[in-house]
Amino acid sequence: MSWFEAFILGLVQGLTEFLPISSSAHLRLTAVFAGWEDPGAAFTAVTQIGTETAVLIYFRKDIARIVSAWFRSLYDRPARREHDAKLGWLVIVGSIPIGVLGLTLKDHIEGPFRDLRLIATTLIVLGIVLGVADRLAARDTSGGRHRAVRERKSLERLTVRDGLLFGMAQAMALVPGVSRSGATISGGLFMGYTREAAARYSFLLAIPAVLASGLFELTEIGEGHVSWAPTIFATVLSFFVAYAVIAWFMKFISTKSFMPFVVYRILLGLLIFALIAAGAVSPHAGESLG
């Protein structure tokens, strides 16, 4: 991997990790359209350490409060009733599905799941799912001629059941094209949470899963065409870009819908299918090289 490839891929990782459009799919597609070797699942996982560090810093006050309350809950029974302590436990509970499935499906994640036809399918299908979920949230918020405004849930109302459902939605992101934030936000919207609550919990829930995945894949770097120095460079770059994206995204969803991302996902998926049908792109492009 050249330094230029690392620069572009790090930029793409930072730009797409927290938007509901799938960073893993965009890394794969960027390499395909540029004629580069597939960077692979290990490169994706390690560069996500950079983007997740951006989450740790951006939400540092929330995270410090949650971690502190969680530790107190280990020995102080009254502290277990605090919202932050419960949220800490629910992040752990919600991380179980992706941890189990990530280890179980490791070979598929690094192989068959990177087929461009599957990526195109998940881009379109999850785009439609996100669109439906967003429409339901908008309808509850605005009401209508024959429909009263319905109050949506905040994270203070998060339950163990909902935490597990959030976690199951996040686990779907093991397939490139799904999008971790897109899947968890869609799940949250279907469960009746506000856009802001679903997005915030999505970011918090990703911390243990992404960091664990990145550390687990560290041993894979250096094997094949992906070397250490460019990977570190891409990871650092992704951190700075991701921090700016998080700040923008949290402001965006407070007043805007997810429909621009829905349209983008569907159009990109259709474009991939069209290129494959025309023979311009192979579904397995770059796999034999990467």
PDB file of C-alpha atoms in Angstrom:
ATOM      1  CA  MET A   1       0.000   0.000   0.000  1.00  0.00           C
ATOM      2  CA  SER A   2       1.419   3.377  -1.012  1.00  0.00           C
ATOM      3  CA  TRP A   3       1.281   6.543   1.080  1.00  0.00           C
ATOM      4  CA  PHE A   4      -1.158   8.068  -1.397  1.00  0.00           C
ATOM      5  CA  GLU A   5      -3.491   5.077  -1.043  1.00  0.00           C
ATOM      6  CA  ALA A   6      -3.241   5.355   2.744  1.00  0.00           C
ATOM      7  CA  PHE A   7      -4.090   9.067   2.537  1.00  0.00           C
ATOM      8  CA  ILE A   8      -7.188   8.523   0.395  1.00  0.00           C
ATOM      9  CA  LEU A   9      -8.398   5.499   2.368  1.00  0.00           C
ATOM     10  CA  GLY A  10      -7.829   7.261   5.706  1.00  0.00           C
ATOM     11  CA  LEU A  11      -9.808  10.230   4.415  1.00  0.00           C
ATOM     12  CA  VAL A  12     -12.633   7.961   3.251  1.00  0.00           C
ATOM     13  CA  GLN A  13     -12.673   6.113   6.575  1.00  0.00           C
ATOM     14  CA  GLY A  14     -12.959   9.328   8.548  1.00  0.00           C
ATOM     15  CA  LEU A  15     -15.643  10.771   6.296  1.00  0.00           C
ATOM     16  CA  THR A  16     -17.883   7.702   6.199  1.00  0.00           C
ATOM     17  CA  GLU A  17     -17.504   5.916   9.556  1.00  0.00           C
ATOM     18  CA  PHE A  18     -20.247   7.835  11.357  1.00  0.00           C
ATOM     19  CA  LEU A  19     -22.512   8.598   8.441  1.00  0.00           C
ATOM     20  CA  PRO A  20     -25.157   5.918   7.716  1.00  0.00           C
ATOM     21  CA  ILE A  21     -23.523   4.919   4.413  1.00  0.00           C
ATOM     22  CA  SER A  22     -20.999   2.213   5.491  1.00  0.00           C
ATOM     23  CA  SER A  23     -17.304   2.997   5.799  1.00  0.00           C
ATOM     24  CA  SER A  24     -16.260  -0.604   5.063  1.00  0.00           C
ATOM     25  CA  ALA A  25     -18.181  -0.546   1.779  1.00  0.00           C
ATOM     26  CA  HIS A  26     -16.629   2.780   0.791  1.00  0.00           C
ATOM     27  CA  LEU A  27     -13.104   1.593   1.539  1.00  0.00           C
ATOM     28  CA  ARG A  28     -13.756  -1.470  -0.593  1.00  0.00           C
ATOM     29  CA  LEU A  29     -15.315   0.563  -3.422  1.00  0.00           C
ATOM     30  CA  THR A  30     -12.624   3.241  -3.344  1.00  0.00           C
ATOM     31  CA  ALA A  31      -9.966   0.582  -3.881  1.00  0.00           C
ATOM     32  CA  VAL A  32     -11.982  -1.048  -6.686  1.00  0.00           C
ATOM     33  CA  PHE A  33     -12.635   2.177  -8.610  1.00  0.00           C
ATOM     34  CA  ALA A  34      -9.015   3.304  -8.192  1.00  0.00           C
ATOM     35  CA  GLY A  35      -7.708  -0.068  -9.366  1.00  0.00           C
ATOM     36  CA  TRP A  36      -5.992  -0.750  -6.041  1.00  0.00           C
ATOM     37  CA  GLU A  37      -5.809  -3.962  -4.061  1.00  0.00           C
ATOM     38  CA  ASP A  38      -8.601  -4.547  -1.553  1.00  0.00           C
ATOM     39  CA  PRO A  39      -7.327  -3.022   1.745  1.00  0.00           C
ATOM     40  CA  GLY A  40      -9.055  -5.877   3.578  1.00  0.00           C
ATOM     41  CA  ALA A  41     -11.056  -6.238   6.772  1.00  0.00           C
ATOM     42  CA  ALA A  42      -7.970  -5.899   9.006  1.00  0.00           C
ATOM     43  CA  PHE A  43      -7.049  -2.484   7.575  1.00  0.00           C
ATOM     44  CA  THR A  44     -10.650  -1.344   8.007  1.00  0.00           C
ATOM     45  CA  ALA A  45     -10.780  -2.529  11.625  1.00  0.00           C
ATOM     46  CA  VAL A  46      -7.465  -0.930  12.598  1.00  0.00           C
ATOM     47  CA  THR A  47      -8.219   2.452  10.997  1.00  0.00           C
ATOM     48  CA  GLN A  48     -11.497   2.440  12.904  1.00  0.00           C
ATOM     49  CA  ILE A  49      -9.431   2.800  16.071  1.00  0.00           C
ATOM     50  CA  GLY A  50      -8.695   6.309  14.828  1.00  0.00           C
ATOM     51  CA  THR A  51     -12.330   7.165  14.215  1.00  0.00           C
ATOM     52  CA  GLU A  52     -13.359   5.663  17.544  1.00  0.00           C
ATOM     53  CA  THR A  53     -10.747   7.756  19.321  1.00  0.00           C
ATOM     54  CA  ALA A  54     -12.575  10.754  17.885  1.00  0.00           C
ATOM     55  CA  VAL A  55     -15.739   9.490  19.604  1.00  0.00           C
ATOM     56  CA  LEU A  56     -13.881   9.119  22.906  1.00  0.00           C
ATOM     57  CA  ILE A  57     -12.714  12.725  22.742  1.00  0.00           C
ATOM     58  CA  TYR A  58     -15.921  14.262  21.377  1.00  0.00           C
ATOM     59  CA  PHE A  59     -18.110  12.527  23.980  1.00  0.00           C
ATOM     60  CA  ARG A  60     -15.417  12.581  26.697  1.00  0.00           C
ATOM     61  CA  LYS A  61     -17.647  14.207  29.313  1.00  0.00           C
ATOM     62  CA  ASP A  62     -20.491  11.738  28.725  1.00  0.00           C
ATOM     63  CA  ILE A  63     -18.108   8.785  28.679  1.00  0.00           C
ATOM     64  CA  ALA A  64     -16.289   9.875  31.848  1.00  0.00           C
ATOM     65  CA  ARG A  65     -19.621  10.258  33.631  1.00  0.00           C
ATOM     66  CA  ILE A  66     -20.867   6.856  32.424  1.00  0.00           C
ATOM     67  CA  VAL A  67     -17.636   5.028  33.319  1.00  0.00           C
ATOM     68  CA  SER A  68     -17.514   6.648  36.762  1.00  0.00           C
ATOM     69  CA  ALA A  69     -21.135   5.751  37.512  1.00  0.00           C
ATOM     70  CA  TRP A  70     -20.604   2.198  36.208  1.00  0.00           C
ATOM     71  CA  PHE A  71     -17.626   1.598  38.503  1.00  0.00           C
ATOM     72  CA  ARG A  72     -19.576   2.968  41.489  1.00  0.00           C
ATOM     73  CA  SER A  73     -22.405   0.591  40.681  1.00  0.00           C
ATOM     74  CA  LEU A  74     -20.059  -2.362  41.203  1.00  0.00           C
ATOM     75  CA  TYR A  75     -19.914  -1.750  44.961  1.00  0.00           C
ATOM     76  CA  ASP A  76     -22.609   0.862  45.690  1.00  0.00           C
ATOM     77  CA  ARG A  77     -26.131  -0.529  45.370  1.00  0.00           C
ATOM     78  CA  PRO A  78     -27.943   2.860  45.231  1.00  0.00           C
ATOM     79  CA  ALA A  79     -25.618   3.930  42.389  1.00  0.00           C
ATOM     80  CA  ARG A  80     -27.039   1.121  40.252  1.00  0.00           C
ATOM     81  CA  ARG A  81     -30.249   3.111  39.883  1.00  0.00           C
ATOM     82  CA  GLU A  82     -28.454   6.036  38.243  1.00  0.00           C
ATOM     83  CA  HIS A  83     -29.107   6.485  34.535  1.00  0.00           C
ATOM     84  CA  ASP A  84     -25.403   6.679  33.659  1.00  0.00           C
ATOM     85  CA  ALA A  85     -24.635   3.452  35.523  1.00  0.00           C
ATOM     86  CA  LYS A  86     -27.475   1.678  33.714  1.00  0.00           C
ATOM     87  CA  LEU A  87     -26.236   3.071  30.409  1.00  0.00           C
ATOM     88  CA  GLY A  88     -22.777   1.657  31.082  1.00  0.00           C
ATOM     89  CA  TRP A  89     -24.214  -1.801  31.696  1.00  0.00           C
ATOM     90  CA  LEU A  90     -26.442  -1.534  28.627  1.00  0.00           C
ATOM     91  CA  VAL A  91     -23.472  -0.645  26.400  1.00  0.00           C
ATOM     92  CA  ILE A  92     -21.816  -3.862  27.624  1.00  0.00           C
ATOM     93  CA  VAL A  93     -24.982  -5.886  27.037  1.00  0.00           C
ATOM     94  CA  GLY A  94     -25.480  -4.355  23.593  1.00  0.00           C
ATOM     95  CA  SER A  95     -21.906  -5.249  22.608  1.00  0.00           C
ATOM     96  CA  ILE A  96     -22.435  -8.982  23.112  1.00  0.00           C
ATOM     97  CA  PRO A  97     -24.145  -9.763  19.752  1.00  0.00           C
ATOM     98  CA  ILE A  98     -21.452  -8.207  17.550  1.00  0.00           C
ATOM     99  CA  GLY A  99     -18.698  -9.770  19.665  1.00  0.00           C
ATOM    100  CA  VAL A 100     -20.118 -13.269  19.316  1.00  0.00           C
ATOM    101  CA  LEU A 101     -21.005 -12.957  15.627  1.00  0.00           C
ATOM    102  CA  GLY A 102     -17.740 -11.198  14.806  1.00  0.00           C
ATOM    103  CA  LEU A 103     -15.716 -14.157  16.043  1.00  0.00           C
ATOM    104  CA  THR A 104     -18.102 -16.708  14.530  1.00  0.00           C
ATOM    105  CA  LEU A 105     -18.221 -15.101  11.079  1.00  0.00           C
ATOM    106  CA  LYS A 106     -14.613 -13.896  10.865  1.00  0.00           C
ATOM    107  CA  ASP A 107     -13.798 -15.957   7.760  1.00  0.00           C
ATOM    108  CA  HIS A 108     -16.933 -14.733   5.978  1.00  0.00           C
ATOM    109  CA  ILE A 109     -16.243 -11.103   6.889  1.00  0.00           C
ATOM    110  CA  GLU A 110     -12.797 -11.337   5.334  1.00  0.00           C
ATOM    111  CA  GLY A 111     -14.014 -13.287   2.290  1.00  0.00           C
ATOM    112  CA  PRO A 112     -17.540 -13.784   0.850  1.00  0.00           C
ATOM    113  CA  PHE A 113     -19.019 -10.710   2.580  1.00  0.00           C
ATOM    114  CA  ARG A 114     -16.738  -8.481   0.466  1.00  0.00           C
ATOM    115  CA  ASP A 115     -18.473  -9.506  -2.779  1.00  0.00           C
ATOM    116  CA  LEU A 116     -19.605  -6.298  -4.512  1.00  0.00           C
ATOM    117  CA  ARG A 117     -23.019  -7.767  -5.299  1.00  0.00           C
ATOM    118  CA  LEU A 118     -23.681  -8.289  -1.594  1.00  0.00           C
ATOM    119  CA  ILE A 119     -22.415  -4.797  -0.817  1.00  0.00           C
ATOM    120  CA  ALA A 120     -24.716  -3.290  -3.450  1.00  0.00           C
ATOM    121  CA  THR A 121     -27.661  -5.253  -2.052  1.00  0.00           C
ATOM    122  CA  THR A 122     -27.065  -4.174   1.537  1.00  0.00           C
ATOM    123  CA  LEU A 123     -26.604  -0.555   0.473  1.00  0.00           C
ATOM    124  CA  ILE A 124     -30.026  -0.563  -1.188  1.00  0.00           C
ATOM    125  CA  VAL A 125     -31.934  -2.676   1.347  1.00  0.00           C
ATOM    126  CA  LEU A 126     -30.623  -0.900   4.439  1.00  0.00           C
ATOM    127  CA  GLY A 127     -31.120   2.407   2.667  1.00  0.00           C
ATOM    128  CA  ILE A 128     -34.808   1.599   2.293  1.00  0.00           C
ATOM    129  CA  VAL A 129     -34.980   0.432   5.918  1.00  0.00           C
ATOM    130  CA  LEU A 130     -33.396   3.692   7.102  1.00  0.00           C
ATOM    131  CA  GLY A 131     -35.814   5.668   4.939  1.00  0.00           C
ATOM    132  CA  VAL A 132     -38.860   3.923   6.403  1.00  0.00           C
ATOM    133  CA  ALA A 133     -37.557   4.341   9.968  1.00  0.00           C
ATOM    134  CA  ASP A 134     -36.826   8.021   9.377  1.00  0.00           C
ATOM    135  CA  ARG A 135     -40.267   8.568   7.897  1.00  0.00           C
ATOM    136  CA  LEU A 136     -41.919   7.014  10.948  1.00  0.00           C
ATOM    137  CA  ALA A 137     -39.867   9.264  13.238  1.00  0.00           C
ATOM    138  CA  ALA A 138     -40.820  12.352  11.218  1.00  0.00           C
ATOM    139  CA  ARG A 139     -44.500  11.405  11.315  1.00  0.00           C
ATOM    140  CA  ASP A 140     -44.417  11.000  15.095  1.00  0.00           C
ATOM    141  CA  THR A 141     -42.708  14.365  15.504  1.00  0.00           C
ATOM    142  CA  SER A 142     -44.907  16.387  13.147  1.00  0.00           C
ATOM    143  CA  GLY A 143     -48.204  14.593  13.614  1.00  0.00           C
ATOM    144  CA  GLY A 144     -50.785  15.244  10.931  1.00  0.00           C
ATOM    145  CA  ARG A 145     -54.330  16.134  10.110  1.00  0.00           C
ATOM    146  CA  HIS A 146     -55.732  13.022  11.772  1.00  0.00           C
ATOM    147  CA  ARG A 147     -52.734  12.105  13.896  1.00  0.00           C
ATOM    148  CA  ALA A 148     -51.480  13.592  17.161  1.00  0.00           C
ATOM    149  CA  VAL A 149     -47.828  14.283  17.806  1.00  0.00           C
ATOM    150  CA  ARG A 150     -46.231  11.287  19.509  1.00  0.00           C
ATOM    151  CA  GLU A 151     -43.406  11.773  21.983  1.00  0.00           C
ATOM    152  CA  ARG A 152     -40.300   9.782  21.116  1.00  0.00           C
ATOM    153  CA  LYS A 153     -38.040   8.182  23.715  1.00  0.00           C
ATOM    154  CA  SER A 154     -34.784   9.563  25.083  1.00  0.00           C
ATOM    155  CA  LEU A 155     -31.886   7.434  26.355  1.00  0.00           C
ATOM    156  CA  GLU A 156     -33.227   7.790  29.902  1.00  0.00           C
ATOM    157  CA  ARG A 157     -35.900   5.264  28.863  1.00  0.00           C
ATOM    158  CA  LEU A 158     -33.441   2.714  27.464  1.00  0.00           C
ATOM    159  CA  THR A 159     -34.148  -0.822  28.733  1.00  0.00           C
ATOM    160  CA  VAL A 160     -32.198  -4.087  28.673  1.00  0.00           C
ATOM    161  CA  ARG A 161     -34.463  -5.339  25.889  1.00  0.00           C
ATOM    162  CA  ASP A 162     -33.863  -2.234  23.793  1.00  0.00           C
ATOM    163  CA  GLY A 163     -30.128  -2.382  24.525  1.00  0.00           C
ATOM    164  CA  LEU A 164     -29.977  -5.924  23.152  1.00  0.00           C
ATOM    165  CA  LEU A 165     -32.023  -4.948  20.098  1.00  0.00           C
ATOM    166  CA  PHE A 166     -29.652  -2.050  19.467  1.00  0.00           C
ATOM    167  CA  GLY A 167     -26.793  -4.538  19.759  1.00  0.00           C
ATOM    168  CA  MET A 168     -28.386  -6.964  17.310  1.00  0.00           C
ATOM    169  CA  ALA A 169     -28.859  -4.125  14.832  1.00  0.00           C
ATOM    170  CA  GLN A 170     -25.212  -3.123  15.235  1.00  0.00           C
ATOM    171  CA  ALA A 171     -24.106  -6.715  14.544  1.00  0.00           C
ATOM    172  CA  MET A 172     -25.619  -6.455  11.063  1.00  0.00           C
ATOM    173  CA  ALA A 173     -22.797  -4.032  10.225  1.00  0.00           C
ATOM    174  CA  LEU A 174     -20.401  -6.986  10.052  1.00  0.00           C
ATOM    175  CA  VAL A 175     -21.549  -7.156   6.436  1.00  0.00           C
ATOM    176  CA  PRO A 176     -19.934  -4.342   4.373  1.00  0.00           C
ATOM    177  CA  GLY A 177     -22.599  -2.007   3.034  1.00  0.00           C
ATOM    178  CA  VAL A 178     -24.891  -2.187   6.059  1.00  0.00           C
ATOM    179  CA  SER A 179     -23.299   0.658   8.116  1.00  0.00           C
ATOM    180  CA  ARG A 180     -22.902   0.432  11.874  1.00  0.00           C
ATOM    181  CA  SER A 181     -24.507   3.811  12.507  1.00  0.00           C
ATOM    182  CA  GLY A 182     -27.179   3.242   9.855  1.00  0.00           C
ATOM    183  CA  ALA A 183     -28.254  -0.100  11.319  1.00  0.00           C
ATOM    184  CA  THR A 184     -28.272   1.002  14.968  1.00  0.00           C
ATOM    185  CA  ILE A 185     -29.962   4.326  14.223  1.00  0.00           C
ATOM    186  CA  SER A 186     -32.630   2.549  12.148  1.00  0.00           C
ATOM    187  CA  GLY A 187     -33.195   0.105  14.993  1.00  0.00           C
ATOM    188  CA  GLY A 188     -33.507   2.962  17.458  1.00  0.00           C
ATOM    189  CA  LEU A 189     -35.980   4.842  15.287  1.00  0.00           C
ATOM    190  CA  PHE A 190     -38.148   1.724  14.893  1.00  0.00           C
ATOM    191  CA  MET A 191     -38.116   1.317  18.689  1.00  0.00           C
ATOM    192  CA  GLY A 192     -39.414   4.856  19.099  1.00  0.00           C
ATOM    193  CA  TYR A 193     -36.255   6.775  20.042  1.00  0.00           C
ATOM    194  CA  THR A 194     -35.452  10.268  18.809  1.00  0.00           C
ATOM    195  CA  ARG A 195     -32.872  10.729  16.057  1.00  0.00           C
ATOM    196  CA  GLU A 196     -30.446  12.315  18.527  1.00  0.00           C
ATOM    197  CA  ALA A 197     -30.867   9.538  21.116  1.00  0.00           C
ATOM    198  CA  ALA A 198     -30.442   6.787  18.525  1.00  0.00           C
ATOM    199  CA  ALA A 199     -27.329   8.430  17.072  1.00  0.00           C
ATOM    200  CA  ARG A 200     -25.749   9.117  20.463  1.00  0.00           C
ATOM    201  CA  TYR A 201     -26.276   5.556  21.676  1.00  0.00           C
ATOM    202  CA  SER A 202     -25.009   4.266  18.325  1.00  0.00           C
ATOM    203  CA  PHE A 203     -21.730   6.111  18.872  1.00  0.00           C
ATOM    204  CA  LEU A 204     -21.407   4.936  22.487  1.00  0.00           C
ATOM    205  CA  LEU A 205     -22.289   1.340  21.620  1.00  0.00           C
ATOM    206  CA  ALA A 206     -19.637   1.225  18.917  1.00  0.00           C
ATOM    207  CA  ILE A 207     -16.758   2.026  21.303  1.00  0.00           C
ATOM    208  CA  PRO A 208     -16.100  -1.429  22.832  1.00  0.00           C
ATOM    209  CA  ALA A 209     -16.877  -3.307  19.606  1.00  0.00           C
ATOM    210  CA  VAL A 210     -14.689  -1.180  17.346  1.00  0.00           C
ATOM    211  CA  LEU A 211     -11.750  -0.940  19.740  1.00  0.00           C
ATOM    212  CA  ALA A 212     -11.836  -4.691  20.412  1.00  0.00           C
ATOM    213  CA  SER A 213     -12.046  -5.460  16.683  1.00  0.00           C
ATOM    214  CA  GLY A 214      -9.187  -3.120  15.874  1.00  0.00           C
ATOM    215  CA  LEU A 215      -6.920  -4.566  18.561  1.00  0.00           C
ATOM    216  CA  PHE A 216      -7.836  -8.101  17.493  1.00  0.00           C
ATOM    217  CA  GLU A 217      -6.869  -7.381  13.880  1.00  0.00           C
ATOM    218  CA  LEU A 218      -3.548  -5.686  14.723  1.00  0.00           C
ATOM    219  CA  THR A 219      -1.693  -8.959  14.191  1.00  0.00           C
ATOM    220  CA  GLU A 220      -2.940  -9.093  10.580  1.00  0.00           C
ATOM    221  CA  ILE A 221      -1.251  -5.828   9.615  1.00  0.00           C
ATOM    222  CA  GLY A 222       2.097  -6.357   7.946  1.00  0.00           C
ATOM    223  CA  GLU A 223       0.951  -9.497   6.192  1.00  0.00           C
ATOM    224  CA  GLY A 224       0.317  -9.104   2.479  1.00  0.00           C
ATOM    225  CA  HIS A 225       0.347  -5.665   0.843  1.00  0.00           C
ATOM    226  CA  VAL A 226      -0.842  -3.653   3.880  1.00  0.00           C
ATOM    227  CA  SER A 227       2.158  -2.486   5.929  1.00  0.00           C
ATOM    228  CA  TRP A 228       2.356  -0.760   9.296  1.00  0.00           C
ATOM    229  CA  ALA A 229       3.494   2.762   8.450  1.00  0.00           C
ATOM    230  CA  PRO A 230       0.729   3.583   5.899  1.00  0.00           C
ATOM    231  CA  THR A 231      -1.868   1.995   8.198  1.00  0.00           C
ATOM    232  CA  ILE A 232      -0.822   4.186  11.128  1.00  0.00           C
ATOM    233  CA  PHE A 233      -0.881   7.240   8.861  1.00  0.00           C
ATOM    234  CA  ALA A 234      -4.396   6.388   7.625  1.00  0.00           C
ATOM    235  CA  THR A 235      -5.558   5.785  11.211  1.00  0.00           C
ATOM    236  CA  VAL A 236      -4.294   9.174  12.443  1.00  0.00           C
ATOM    237  CA  LEU A 237      -5.806  10.963   9.459  1.00  0.00           C
ATOM    238  CA  SER A 238      -9.157   9.222   9.977  1.00  0.00           C
ATOM    239  CA  PHE A 239      -9.211  10.499  13.570  1.00  0.00           C
ATOM    240  CA  PHE A 240      -9.036  14.180  12.602  1.00  0.00           C
ATOM    241  CA  VAL A 241     -11.547  13.846   9.782  1.00  0.00           C
ATOM    242  CA  ALA A 242     -13.965  11.787  11.902  1.00  0.00           C
ATOM    243  CA  TYR A 243     -13.954  14.329  14.729  1.00  0.00           C
ATOM    244  CA  ALA A 244     -15.138  17.049  12.345  1.00  0.00           C
ATOM    245  CA  VAL A 245     -17.762  14.706  10.863  1.00  0.00           C
ATOM    246  CA  ILE A 246     -19.189  13.818  14.299  1.00  0.00           C
ATOM    247  CA  ALA A 247     -19.583  17.494  15.203  1.00  0.00           C
ATOM    248  CA  TRP A 248     -21.337  18.195  11.907  1.00  0.00           C
ATOM    249  CA  PHE A 249     -23.524  15.076  11.987  1.00  0.00           C
ATOM    250  CA  MET A 250     -24.890  15.673  15.499  1.00  0.00           C
ATOM    251  CA  LYS A 251     -25.963  19.177  14.470  1.00  0.00           C
ATOM    252  CA  PHE A 252     -27.355  17.955  11.155  1.00  0.00           C
ATOM    253  CA  ILE A 253     -29.692  15.321  12.588  1.00  0.00           C
ATOM    254  CA  SER A 254     -31.143  17.732  15.138  1.00  0.00           C
ATOM    255  CA  THR A 255     -32.988  19.538  12.339  1.00  0.00           C
ATOM    256  CA  LYS A 256     -32.673  17.389   9.201  1.00  0.00           C
ATOM    257  CA  SER A 257     -33.843  13.952   8.107  1.00  0.00           C
ATOM    258  CA  PHE A 258     -31.733  11.011   6.922  1.00  0.00           C
ATOM    259  CA  MET A 259     -33.284  11.064   3.444  1.00  0.00           C
ATOM    260  CA  PRO A 260     -30.170  12.439   1.653  1.00  0.00           C
ATOM    261  CA  PHE A 261     -28.247   9.398   2.919  1.00  0.00           C
ATOM    262  CA  VAL A 262     -31.096   7.088   1.899  1.00  0.00           C
ATOM    263  CA  VAL A 263     -31.073   8.409  -1.675  1.00  0.00           C
ATOM    264  CA  TYR A 264     -27.281   8.221  -1.839  1.00  0.00           C
ATOM    265  CA  ARG A 265     -27.205   4.596  -0.646  1.00  0.00           C
ATOM    266  CA  ILE A 266     -29.812   3.464  -3.166  1.00  0.00           C
ATOM    267  CA  LEU A 267     -28.180   5.266  -6.091  1.00  0.00           C
ATOM    268  CA  LEU A 268     -24.736   3.916  -5.197  1.00  0.00           C
ATOM    269  CA  GLY A 269     -26.086   0.365  -4.915  1.00  0.00           C
ATOM    270  CA  LEU A 270     -27.802   0.652  -8.296  1.00  0.00           C
ATOM    271  CA  LEU A 271     -24.606   2.052  -9.837  1.00  0.00           C
ATOM    272  CA  ILE A 272     -22.602  -0.929  -8.591  1.00  0.00           C
ATOM    273  CA  PHE A 273     -25.138  -3.382 -10.041  1.00  0.00           C
ATOM    274  CA  ALA A 274     -25.091  -1.492 -13.359  1.00  0.00           C
ATOM    275  CA  LEU A 275     -21.291  -1.579 -13.551  1.00  0.00           C
ATOM    276  CA  ILE A 276     -21.241  -5.299 -12.766  1.00  0.00           C
ATOM    277  CA  ALA A 277     -23.961  -6.018 -15.345  1.00  0.00           C
ATOM    278  CA  ALA A 278     -22.030  -4.037 -17.974  1.00  0.00           C
ATOM    279  CA  GLY A 279     -18.880  -6.005 -17.214  1.00  0.00           C
ATOM    280  CA  ALA A 280     -17.019  -2.847 -16.184  1.00  0.00           C
ATOM    281  CA  VAL A 281     -16.402  -4.168 -12.679  1.00  0.00           C
ATOM    282  CA  SER A 282     -15.978  -7.699 -11.349  1.00  0.00           C
ATOM    283  CA  PRO A 283     -17.854  -8.622  -8.152  1.00  0.00           C
ATOM    284  CA  HIS A 284     -14.554  -9.919  -6.802  1.00  0.00           C
ATOM    285  CA  ALA A 285     -12.350  -7.066  -8.044  1.00  0.00           C
ATOM    286  CA  GLY A 286      -9.135  -6.788  -6.040  1.00  0.00           C
ATOM    287  CA  GLU A 287      -9.840  -9.820  -3.853  1.00  0.00           C
ATOM    288  CA  SER A 288      -7.165 -12.023  -5.357  1.00  0.00           C
ATOM    289  CA  LEU A 289      -4.680  -9.204  -4.938  1.00  0.00           C
ATOM    290  CA  GLY A 290      -5.690  -8.181  -1.441  1.00  0.00           C
TER     291      GLY A 290
END
